[in-house]
Amino acid sequence: MRIHIQNPENDPLFDFSLAMWDAAAARAPDIGFGHSVSLGTTPADFAAAMQDAEALVTDVSVIKALFPCPAPRLKLIFLTNAGLDGLAPFTWLPPGVALLNNRGTHAVKAGEFAIMSILMLANRVPAMVTNQRAGTWRKLWGSGLGGRRVTIVGLGTLGGATAEHAARFGLRVTGVRAHPAPHPHCTCVIGTDALDSVLPETDFLVLACPLTDATRGLVDRRRLGLLPQGAGVVNIGRGALLDQDALCDRLDDGHLSGAVLDVFTPEPIPPGHRLWSTPNLIISPHTAADDPATYNPLSLDIFLDNLRAWRDGRPLPNRFDTGRGY
Amino acid sequence: MRIHIQNPENDPLFDFSLAMWDAAAARAPDIGFGHSVSLGTTPADFAAAMQDAEALVTDVSVIKALFPCPAPRLKLIFLTNAGLDGLAPFTWLPPGVALLNNRGTHAVKAGEFAIMSILMLANRVPAMVTNQRAGTWRKLWGSGLGGRRVTIVGLGTLGGATAEHAARFGLRVTGVRAHPAPHPHCTCVIGTDALDSVLPETDFLVLACPLTDATRGLVDRRRLGLLPQGAGVVNIGRGALLDQDALCDRLDDGHLSGAVLDVFTPEPIPPGHRLWSTPNLIISPHTAADDPATYNPLSLDIFLDNLRAWRDGRPLPNRFDTGRGY
């Protein structure tokens, strides 16, 4: 297959190389060899490659900058991102081209970040850091995780990995997803429409779902008020899942004991924004799910797995449904 | 047996009650019943009870305040602390009285705190919090734990629980102890005298050993310099295990990427101390190992387990060796 890999121009930490491709091919020898692979960075590289490329491997920023464009032979676009909400509406996608995301790449890193965040909430680290900022020594006791209750919204790659860690630490895990179906690491799974019923019994609320029309503003001011006194919040999904201002209010008034957020509206957080000084809040700069050492190799493994399915005429495991938005 | 439980006067969060005793007795019915148990708080309560008490359950602060004292029938002192370095030298201990600590109580909470700290170092949370303090958005990428190298000094309750979590996350675990012997969760175990040889291969150094003459100042300026660029440090043992000033210097100059400390010299940290403003450092106020909800019940379970051994004439599992200091 004629495959083109386009690196974004300003993200050298996550650049692909042909050596990286060769290593991935060697890990999947049944599908990795025999392709014509080109690599580009500039718009000129891109335009030249699109004349005959059948598959494109790139990221959201390149799509935003360079599509729509003529690509007469293109059949597959594989994006090295999981959340593609920034590309909606998908009118830029040439008819008949299958869009793939890299769902799965983030499991290890995001799962570890999420269980770390839950441990930080249980151990009161957000409050400790707030005291530290003020130069104040004050004893603050946390608790173990065993028997405490976590509610995880979204049971895809991120939420599923979170649930697995949480269950291993003895948390009682409730999963929330669009269409409830049992999950091996959840004690119970409910539909998103039943979220209100579990919030009053939630010690830790983890947001790990995609941003779609159905999830935008899901955790609004009213729902934050349904959480019990002392609950904590983690967001590794998208900033707009949550009423960020209401969250700051409930941290200010002490209803919530802490929050660990990796995603915000807007990003970057502007200088002087109230998020910077809200107590008991930890700010991670939208890097929770990304490990530069493994990101591209894992993404290529997933791409090759989809290429195998394509060759064999099977459904593509990472096919992105532009209608539902994930 | 005639048992007296003396609560400290100013620590209501950790008070024992007779209901707590009864619940512990019910969990260990073969040894829990048939005792004469009194409860006290004031020095007068204490003096009265010591006239006939055979066993005393209390904590370090009470010993410091009220010993030596006449206690003609006393055979056992059970302290609800694990590190008894603050009671050395042990000349206050009446001859023939067995001293027990509550080794084991802290396993769950301290183990969770330690793996949280390692995850925070891998995810660069100390640097994120430093950026947050400055109101600065800067992308910072961390890594997963798989394949990274942790060195754990001390393989008792704290270090053993840490090693178990670490192995489960795929870390390569080196244990360091006074007398090296294999440990089920360590890839290798070395003697304290070989510490220098593993420091250059250590991503995360965790101090979880007791403070004794042999461990005071163990991680000095020279040894901190043996850690590789970007390594991180966790201390859940005692502040004096570490040259705290040298640690701050290596955080200031960027040789170390972060530290999570629960113990310090002195405690509380005085206002204006450099620790408060050292970058990439997280300060926990010496509460890592304590979960108020489970602390006293677990301590009583351990006391009753020792009482069973005493009744049966077996060695006491929690006997504290005043000579070696743990």
XYZ file of C-alpha atoms in Angstrom:
652
model
C 0.000 0.000 0.000
C 1.134 3.560 -0.643
C 1.353 5.104 2.821
C 2.248 8.673 3.695
C 3.166 9.801 7.222
C 2.909 13.546 7.747
C 4.535 14.949 10.898
C 3.202 18.243 12.210
C 5.679 21.091 11.719
C 6.033 22.141 15.372
C 5.853 19.058 17.576
C 9.313 17.459 17.405
C 8.768 15.428 20.593
C 6.192 13.324 18.791
C 7.814 13.070 15.345
C 7.651 9.826 13.396
C 10.737 8.474 11.636
C 11.209 5.769 9.022
C 13.226 3.795 11.592
C 10.146 3.853 13.836
C 8.071 2.533 10.935
C 10.580 -0.255 10.229
C 10.543 -1.286 13.898
C 6.741 -1.400 13.900
C 6.771 -3.447 10.680
C 9.156 -5.912 12.303
C 6.729 -6.297 15.204
C 3.945 -7.162 12.728
C 5.796 -8.949 9.912
C 2.625 -10.384 8.332
C 1.358 -6.903 7.442
C 4.232 -4.476 7.994
C 6.328 -5.079 4.869
C 5.896 -4.463 1.165
C 4.476 -0.968 1.488
C 5.753 2.233 -0.068
C 6.100 4.609 2.861
C 6.922 8.296 2.613
C 7.483 10.820 5.369
C 6.792 14.557 5.222
C 6.639 17.696 7.315
C 5.926 20.659 5.052
C 2.699 21.500 3.166
C 4.616 20.839 -0.076
C 5.574 17.340 1.121
C 1.943 16.771 1.923
C 0.514 17.982 -1.393
C 2.996 15.871 -3.338
C 2.253 12.735 -1.337
C -1.528 13.128 -1.560
C -1.366 12.675 -5.321
C -0.947 8.931 -4.921
C -1.225 8.087 -1.190
C -3.765 5.418 -0.271
C -3.307 5.778 3.469
C -2.397 8.826 5.514
C -0.959 8.713 9.047
C -1.024 12.118 10.747
C -2.587 14.126 13.543
C -5.465 16.523 14.129
C -3.356 19.663 13.631
C -2.363 18.588 10.111
C -5.963 17.850 9.149
C -7.015 21.279 10.423
C -4.251 23.009 8.469
C -4.274 21.082 5.174
C -7.726 19.607 4.550
C -9.759 19.647 2.374
C -7.258 18.843 -0.354
C -7.192 16.692 -3.494
C -6.363 13.083 -2.576
C -7.720 10.974 -5.434
C -6.473 7.549 -4.228
C -6.934 8.008 -0.476
C -8.819 5.239 1.337
C -7.682 5.458 4.971
C -6.796 8.299 7.336
C -5.254 7.203 10.634
C -4.992 9.978 13.215
C -2.620 9.753 16.164
C -5.287 11.184 18.448
C -8.205 9.552 20.201
C -10.588 12.488 20.807
C -11.471 14.001 17.425
C -14.056 16.506 18.716
C -11.841 19.325 17.398
C -12.442 18.111 13.803
C -16.260 18.220 13.915
C -18.182 18.707 11.668
C -16.535 16.103 9.505
C -17.383 17.726 6.168
C -13.645 17.913 5.374
C -13.461 14.107 5.140
C -13.396 12.975 1.487
C -16.351 10.684 0.666
C -15.488 6.999 0.936
C -12.399 7.534 3.100
C -12.361 5.598 6.383
C -11.323 7.671 9.379
C -9.413 5.886 12.154
C -8.314 7.198 15.536
C -5.581 5.735 17.750
C -7.922 4.516 20.494
C -5.899 2.194 22.713
C -2.598 4.063 22.576
C -3.400 5.940 25.773
C -4.473 3.026 27.966
C -1.336 2.518 30.036
C -0.383 6.127 30.627
C -3.924 7.442 31.161
C -4.860 4.555 33.438
C -1.822 5.232 35.611
C -2.553 8.951 35.654
C -6.153 8.309 36.683
C -5.377 5.929 39.545
C -2.648 8.357 40.665
C -5.262 11.127 40.698
C -7.684 9.023 42.768
C -4.873 8.210 45.212
C -4.025 11.922 45.395
C -7.635 12.756 46.245
C -7.828 9.995 48.889
C -4.529 11.195 50.388
C -5.630 14.875 50.270
C -2.671 15.924 48.119
C -4.583 18.829 46.491
C -5.153 20.341 49.959
C -1.559 19.618 51.003
C -0.293 21.471 47.954
C -2.585 24.399 48.735
C -1.206 24.530 52.288
C 2.313 24.270 50.912
C 1.687 27.223 48.619
C 0.756 29.240 51.723
C 3.778 27.928 53.670
C 1.462 26.399 56.276
C 2.078 23.111 58.117
C -1.263 21.533 58.900
C -1.861 17.834 59.575
C -4.260 16.396 56.990
C -5.199 12.747 57.078
C -6.321 10.780 54.076
C -7.740 7.310 53.694
C -6.980 4.059 51.939
C -8.885 3.254 48.752
C -10.415 -0.037 49.896
C -14.209 0.105 49.966
C -14.434 3.678 48.712
C -16.627 4.465 45.726
C -15.506 5.665 42.330
C -17.797 6.558 39.446
C -16.130 6.488 36.037
C -17.900 8.227 33.157
C -16.793 6.563 29.931
C -15.548 2.981 29.714
C -13.430 3.195 26.592
C -9.648 3.059 26.625
C -9.197 5.622 29.389
C -12.118 4.665 31.596
C -11.561 0.957 31.131
C -7.923 1.207 32.212
C -8.989 3.362 35.157
C -11.604 0.814 36.210
C -9.053 -1.988 36.092
C -6.655 -0.165 38.418
C -9.481 0.965 40.690
C -10.833 -2.554 41.120
C -7.360 -3.822 41.941
C -7.099 -1.243 44.751
C -10.396 -2.457 46.197
C -12.513 0.500 45.146
C -16.171 -0.093 44.424
C -16.395 0.850 40.750
C -19.495 2.169 39.011
C -19.180 2.683 35.276
C -21.269 5.121 33.250
C -21.609 4.786 29.488
C -23.985 5.734 26.700
C -25.335 2.201 26.332
C -24.941 0.308 29.610
C -23.412 -3.140 29.269
C -21.447 -5.057 31.897
C -17.738 -4.345 32.213
C -15.264 -6.795 33.768
C -13.813 -4.228 36.199
C -17.031 -2.482 37.261
C -19.325 -3.580 40.073
C -22.165 -2.009 38.123
C -22.628 -0.103 34.873
C -25.381 2.440 34.287
C -26.501 4.547 31.340
C -25.512 8.200 31.181
C -29.150 9.098 31.752
C -28.967 7.514 35.237
C -25.912 9.503 36.326
C -27.873 11.551 38.879
C -28.757 8.422 40.827
C -25.148 7.478 41.605
C -23.582 10.897 42.232
C -24.747 11.100 45.896
C -22.870 7.816 46.549
C -19.674 8.821 44.797
C -16.415 9.579 46.614
C -14.407 10.053 43.417
C -15.871 11.100 40.075
C -13.656 10.414 37.047
C -14.521 11.876 33.649
C -12.975 9.794 30.876
C -15.480 10.003 28.005
C -15.284 11.699 24.604
C -16.733 15.159 24.091
C -19.857 14.919 21.939
C -23.156 16.789 21.699
C -24.444 14.289 24.281
C -21.652 14.835 26.821
C -20.924 18.552 26.516
C -21.641 20.139 29.925
C -22.616 16.734 31.333
C -21.315 17.550 34.811
C -23.004 20.889 35.330
C -23.491 22.953 38.482
C -26.533 20.965 39.558
C -24.801 17.601 39.214
C -21.689 18.819 41.066
C -24.088 19.679 43.906
C -25.316 16.072 43.976
C -21.854 14.828 44.951
C -21.501 14.332 48.708
C -19.521 16.698 50.909
C -15.826 15.868 50.583
C -16.009 14.172 47.188
C -13.253 14.668 44.621
C -13.229 15.062 40.835
C -10.799 13.913 38.123
C -11.108 15.004 34.484
C -8.960 13.312 31.841
C -11.594 13.577 29.077
C -12.239 17.083 27.791
C -12.611 20.379 29.635
C -16.084 21.065 28.268
C -17.523 17.915 29.895
C -17.585 19.915 33.122
C -18.838 23.298 34.293
C -15.379 24.471 35.268
C -16.584 27.621 36.978
C -19.056 25.685 39.129
C -16.267 23.266 40.035
C -14.086 26.161 41.225
C -17.017 27.469 43.301
C -17.459 24.093 45.028
C -13.723 23.881 45.723
C -13.799 27.439 47.076
C -16.701 26.688 49.412
C -15.243 23.342 50.522
C -18.092 21.142 49.290
C -15.559 19.255 47.173
C -12.300 18.236 48.865
C -10.158 18.305 45.759
C -9.837 17.987 42.004
C -7.180 16.807 39.584
C -7.763 18.168 36.081
C -5.809 17.472 32.920
C -8.174 19.257 30.510
C -9.640 22.749 30.557
C -11.586 25.374 28.662
C -9.726 27.114 27.217
C -6.292 25.589 26.771
C -3.762 26.909 27.510
C -5.282 28.369 30.691
C -4.802 32.145 30.346
C -2.547 33.997 32.830
C -4.504 35.271 35.825
C -7.395 32.796 35.311
C -9.114 31.766 38.557
C -8.068 28.124 37.973
C -4.494 29.048 38.866
C -5.460 30.115 42.382
C -8.474 27.924 43.182
C -7.679 25.923 46.336
C -7.386 22.129 46.402
C -7.019 21.918 42.637
C -4.160 20.266 40.742
C -3.522 21.399 37.173
C -1.930 18.985 34.695
C -1.246 20.578 31.267
C -3.203 18.104 29.081
C -0.449 15.506 29.055
C -2.053 12.802 31.218
C -2.509 10.262 28.463
C 0.692 10.771 26.486
C 4.017 9.048 27.020
C 6.465 10.314 24.349
C 8.607 7.196 24.684
C 5.806 4.856 23.651
C 3.223 7.034 21.915
C 4.259 6.717 18.272
C 5.308 3.052 18.398
C 1.960 2.141 20.004
C 0.096 4.240 17.435
C 1.857 2.466 14.558
C 1.065 -0.939 16.088
C -2.602 0.047 16.137
C -2.436 1.361 12.570
C -0.916 -1.898 11.347
C -3.572 -3.859 13.195
C -6.208 -1.886 11.290
C -4.314 -2.386 8.023
C -4.482 -6.131 8.646
C -8.244 -5.927 9.118
C -8.509 -3.854 5.925
C -6.498 -6.448 3.966
C -8.683 -9.238 5.322
C -11.950 -7.400 4.691
C -12.866 -7.303 8.375
C -14.401 -4.275 10.179
C -11.701 -1.771 11.135
C -11.206 -1.860 14.928
C -10.405 1.856 15.159
C -13.016 3.154 12.731
C -14.226 6.528 13.987
C -17.997 7.035 13.763
C -18.379 10.663 12.666
C -22.092 10.503 13.483
C -21.828 9.621 17.144
C -18.496 11.412 17.567
C -16.222 8.625 18.872
C -5.211 -9.839 81.853
C -5.371 -6.387 83.398
C -5.025 -4.032 80.427
C -4.912 -0.252 80.495
C -5.366 1.910 77.408
C -4.119 5.475 77.817
C -5.193 7.989 75.179
C -2.984 11.043 74.679
C -4.636 14.220 75.928
C -4.569 16.209 72.694
C -5.135 13.821 69.785
C -8.912 13.216 69.656
C -8.809 11.973 66.053
C -6.941 8.884 67.194
C -8.702 8.217 70.530
C -9.464 4.660 71.591
C -12.872 3.785 73.041
C -14.135 0.726 74.899
C -16.515 0.073 71.979
C -13.442 -0.133 69.751
C -11.892 -2.637 72.151
C -15.075 -4.746 72.204
C -15.178 -4.797 68.404
C -11.536 -5.908 68.253
C -12.230 -8.606 70.871
C -15.118 -9.880 68.754
C -12.764 -10.156 65.760
C -10.402 -12.316 67.869
C -12.777 -14.192 70.198
C -10.162 -16.770 71.270
C -8.035 -14.085 72.947
C -10.162 -10.918 73.127
C -12.457 -11.697 76.069
C -12.011 -12.141 79.818
C -9.699 -9.180 80.307
C -10.138 -6.274 82.658
C -9.744 -3.229 80.428
C -9.563 0.377 81.610
C -9.359 3.557 79.584
C -7.708 6.814 80.649
C -6.643 10.216 79.385
C -5.244 12.244 82.292
C -2.000 11.700 84.208
C -4.134 10.781 87.264
C -5.930 8.060 85.248
C -2.546 6.778 84.228
C -0.988 6.711 87.699
C -4.013 4.913 89.132
C -4.051 2.295 86.398
C -0.306 1.615 86.584
C -0.721 0.298 90.136
C -2.113 -2.997 88.816
C -1.933 -2.920 84.984
C -0.142 -5.877 83.369
C -0.357 -4.487 79.848
C -0.343 -0.886 78.655
C -1.608 0.259 75.247
C -0.603 3.829 74.460
C 1.554 5.966 72.184
C 4.967 7.594 72.137
C 3.760 10.955 73.460
C 2.384 9.353 76.647
C 5.628 7.470 77.277
C 7.595 10.698 76.854
C 5.322 12.556 79.262
C 4.699 9.955 81.968
C 7.609 7.499 82.093
C 9.500 6.457 84.134
C 6.782 5.703 86.667
C 6.036 2.923 89.164
C 4.308 0.021 87.415
C 4.948 -3.025 89.616
C 2.889 -5.594 87.675
C 3.576 -4.342 84.121
C 4.736 -6.985 81.619
C 3.852 -5.556 78.177
C 3.841 -2.100 76.632
C 2.169 -1.897 73.210
C 2.747 1.405 71.412
C 0.513 2.552 68.574
C 3.541 3.740 66.643
C 5.975 1.885 64.433
C 9.080 4.123 64.521
C 10.222 4.472 68.129
C 13.417 6.422 67.437
C 11.986 9.309 69.490
C 12.119 7.135 72.638
C 15.821 6.260 72.449
C 17.721 5.652 74.651
C 15.357 3.112 76.163
C 16.477 3.581 79.769
C 12.894 4.544 80.709
C 11.705 0.983 79.980
C 11.203 -0.961 83.233
C 13.402 -4.079 83.377
C 11.604 -7.217 82.228
C 8.858 -5.349 80.387
C 8.441 -6.333 76.720
C 8.093 -3.381 74.354
C 5.891 -3.844 71.267
C 5.295 -1.489 68.368
C 2.353 -1.582 65.952
C 4.388 -2.664 62.933
C 1.895 -3.733 60.249
C -0.784 -1.124 60.954
C 0.601 1.192 58.312
C 0.931 -1.257 55.437
C -2.156 -0.386 53.400
C -2.089 3.379 53.763
C 1.682 3.788 53.466
C 1.894 1.415 50.513
C -0.767 3.402 48.674
C 0.938 6.683 49.538
C 4.267 5.374 48.253
C 2.973 4.098 44.920
C 1.038 7.354 44.537
C 4.300 9.232 45.094
C 6.135 7.148 42.496
C 3.292 7.739 40.017
C 3.476 11.483 40.792
C 7.206 11.499 40.057
C 6.736 9.543 36.801
C 3.937 11.903 35.761
C 5.983 15.016 36.742
C 3.340 16.247 39.194
C 5.891 18.029 41.425
C 6.975 20.149 38.439
C 3.351 20.691 37.361
C 2.512 21.998 40.824
C 5.537 24.305 40.713
C 4.365 25.669 37.349
C 0.852 26.042 38.735
C 2.177 28.058 41.674
C 3.724 30.439 39.135
C 0.535 30.513 37.044
C 2.431 29.114 34.064
C 1.020 26.679 31.471
C 3.840 24.500 30.211
C 3.455 21.080 28.618
C 5.292 18.459 30.672
C 5.209 14.829 29.658
C 5.677 11.958 32.017
C 6.098 8.255 31.490
C 4.448 4.996 32.405
C 5.955 2.943 35.225
C 6.575 -0.245 33.241
C 10.269 -1.120 33.088
C 11.414 1.838 35.187
C 13.641 1.240 38.200
C 12.760 1.826 41.816
C 15.106 1.327 44.752
C 13.354 0.849 48.088
C 15.439 1.286 51.248
C 13.827 -0.757 54.009
C 11.657 -3.814 53.350
C 9.552 -3.826 56.503
C 5.886 -2.932 56.566
C 6.225 0.269 54.546
C 8.865 -0.867 52.085
C 7.305 -4.297 51.621
C 3.909 -2.813 50.751
C 5.621 -0.356 48.405
C 7.500 -3.168 46.665
C 4.280 -5.137 46.165
C 2.531 -2.218 44.450
C 5.642 -1.361 42.443
C 6.025 -4.882 41.100
C 2.353 -4.936 40.097
C 2.897 -1.765 38.026
C 5.793 -3.420 36.219
C 8.596 -1.486 37.899
C 11.943 -3.197 38.328
C 12.284 -3.298 42.119
C 15.564 -3.323 44.026
C 15.266 -3.698 47.797
C 17.855 -2.489 50.282
C 17.965 -3.830 53.820
C 20.415 -4.258 56.680
C 20.749 -8.013 56.100
C 19.976 -8.853 52.474
C 17.576 -11.747 52.002
C 15.258 -12.353 49.051
C 11.887 -10.607 49.041
C 8.908 -11.845 47.022
C 8.278 -8.470 45.348
C 11.879 -7.447 44.647
C 13.895 -8.366 41.587
C 16.977 -8.155 43.752
C 17.830 -7.318 47.353
C 21.140 -5.837 48.460
C 22.665 -4.894 51.801
C 22.684 -1.265 52.901
C 26.458 -1.252 52.439
C 25.980 -1.826 48.692
C 23.591 1.115 48.221
C 26.117 3.130 46.211
C 26.213 0.464 43.512
C 22.500 0.749 42.637
C 21.945 4.508 42.927
C 23.233 5.289 39.398
C 20.590 2.875 38.023
C 17.708 4.253 40.069
C 14.827 6.281 38.595
C 12.906 6.468 41.888
C 14.502 6.225 45.334
C 12.072 5.423 48.158
C 13.187 5.706 51.800
C 11.037 3.493 54.014
C 13.398 2.321 56.752
C 13.552 3.089 60.470
C 15.843 5.796 61.790
C 18.724 4.204 63.702
C 22.375 5.003 64.268
C 23.050 2.967 61.117
C 20.586 4.851 58.885
C 20.879 8.448 60.135
C 22.087 10.560 57.225
C 22.175 7.497 54.957
C 21.270 9.463 51.833
C 23.791 12.251 52.107
C 24.936 14.813 49.562
C 27.378 12.421 47.925
C 24.789 9.667 47.479
C 22.190 12.104 46.084
C 24.805 12.970 43.486
C 25.049 9.295 42.473
C 21.422 9.298 41.331
C 21.076 9.870 37.582
C 19.876 13.146 36.082
C 16.082 13.297 36.342
C 15.681 10.818 39.209
C 13.068 11.378 41.909
C 13.036 10.806 45.673
C 10.284 9.703 48.087
C 10.749 9.735 51.881
C 8.127 8.078 54.093
C 10.642 6.948 56.741
C 12.173 9.721 58.846
C 13.459 13.135 57.858
C 16.940 12.507 59.235
C 17.550 9.598 56.821
C 18.244 12.239 54.202
C 20.395 15.351 53.855
C 17.413 17.605 53.322
C 19.477 20.638 52.415
C 21.409 18.709 49.772
C 18.103 17.423 48.381
C 16.836 21.004 48.024
C 20.078 21.952 46.253
C 19.657 19.125 43.722
C 16.028 20.090 43.121
C 17.087 23.722 42.688
C 19.773 22.830 40.141
C 17.506 20.381 38.288
C 19.624 17.268 38.819
C 16.600 15.652 40.495
C 13.250 15.993 38.708
C 11.111 15.874 41.813
C 10.589 14.728 45.384
C 7.620 13.740 47.527
C 8.433 13.986 51.230
C 6.253 13.068 54.198
C 8.936 13.505 56.873
C 11.282 16.364 57.666
C 13.789 17.818 60.082
C 12.407 19.570 62.001
C 8.659 18.964 62.135
C 6.609 21.051 61.839
C 8.582 22.794 59.078
C 9.120 26.362 60.356
C 7.531 29.281 58.480
C 9.843 30.689 55.843
C 11.963 27.505 55.632
C 13.453 26.875 52.172
C 11.461 23.626 51.870
C 8.280 25.665 51.347
C 9.617 27.271 48.182
C 11.957 24.641 46.763
C 10.765 23.767 43.232
C 9.478 20.330 42.238
C 8.955 19.288 45.845
C 5.676 18.045 47.357
C 5.263 18.382 51.127
C 2.984 15.958 52.984
C 2.644 16.771 56.710
C 3.790 13.405 58.141
C 0.429 11.711 57.626
C 1.331 9.297 54.798
C 0.986 6.120 56.830
C -2.027 6.961 58.989
C -5.683 6.374 58.132
C -7.796 7.537 61.105
C -10.674 5.278 60.066
C -8.647 2.097 60.383
C -5.629 3.007 62.519
C -6.839 2.070 65.993
C -8.821 -1.028 64.980
C -5.776 -2.361 63.103
C -3.512 -1.548 66.054
C -5.783 -3.455 68.447
C -5.868 -6.438 66.079
C -2.079 -6.482 66.164
C -2.010 -6.108 69.961
C -4.388 -9.045 70.374
C -2.282 -11.114 68.021
C 0.695 -10.445 70.279
C -1.378 -11.230 73.366
C -2.177 -14.606 71.805
C 1.515 -15.303 71.297
C 2.201 -14.234 74.900
C -0.492 -16.602 76.209
C 0.913 -19.447 74.136
C 4.513 -18.775 75.118
C 5.584 -17.991 71.532
C 7.916 -15.133 70.493
C 6.005 -11.840 70.290
C 5.650 -10.855 66.611
C 5.889 -7.123 67.335
C 8.659 -7.208 69.939
C 10.762 -4.081 69.510
C 14.522 -4.653 69.743
C 15.823 -1.658 71.686
C 19.377 -2.602 70.756
C 19.027 -2.460 66.986
C 16.307 0.216 67.156
C 13.423 -1.437 65.239
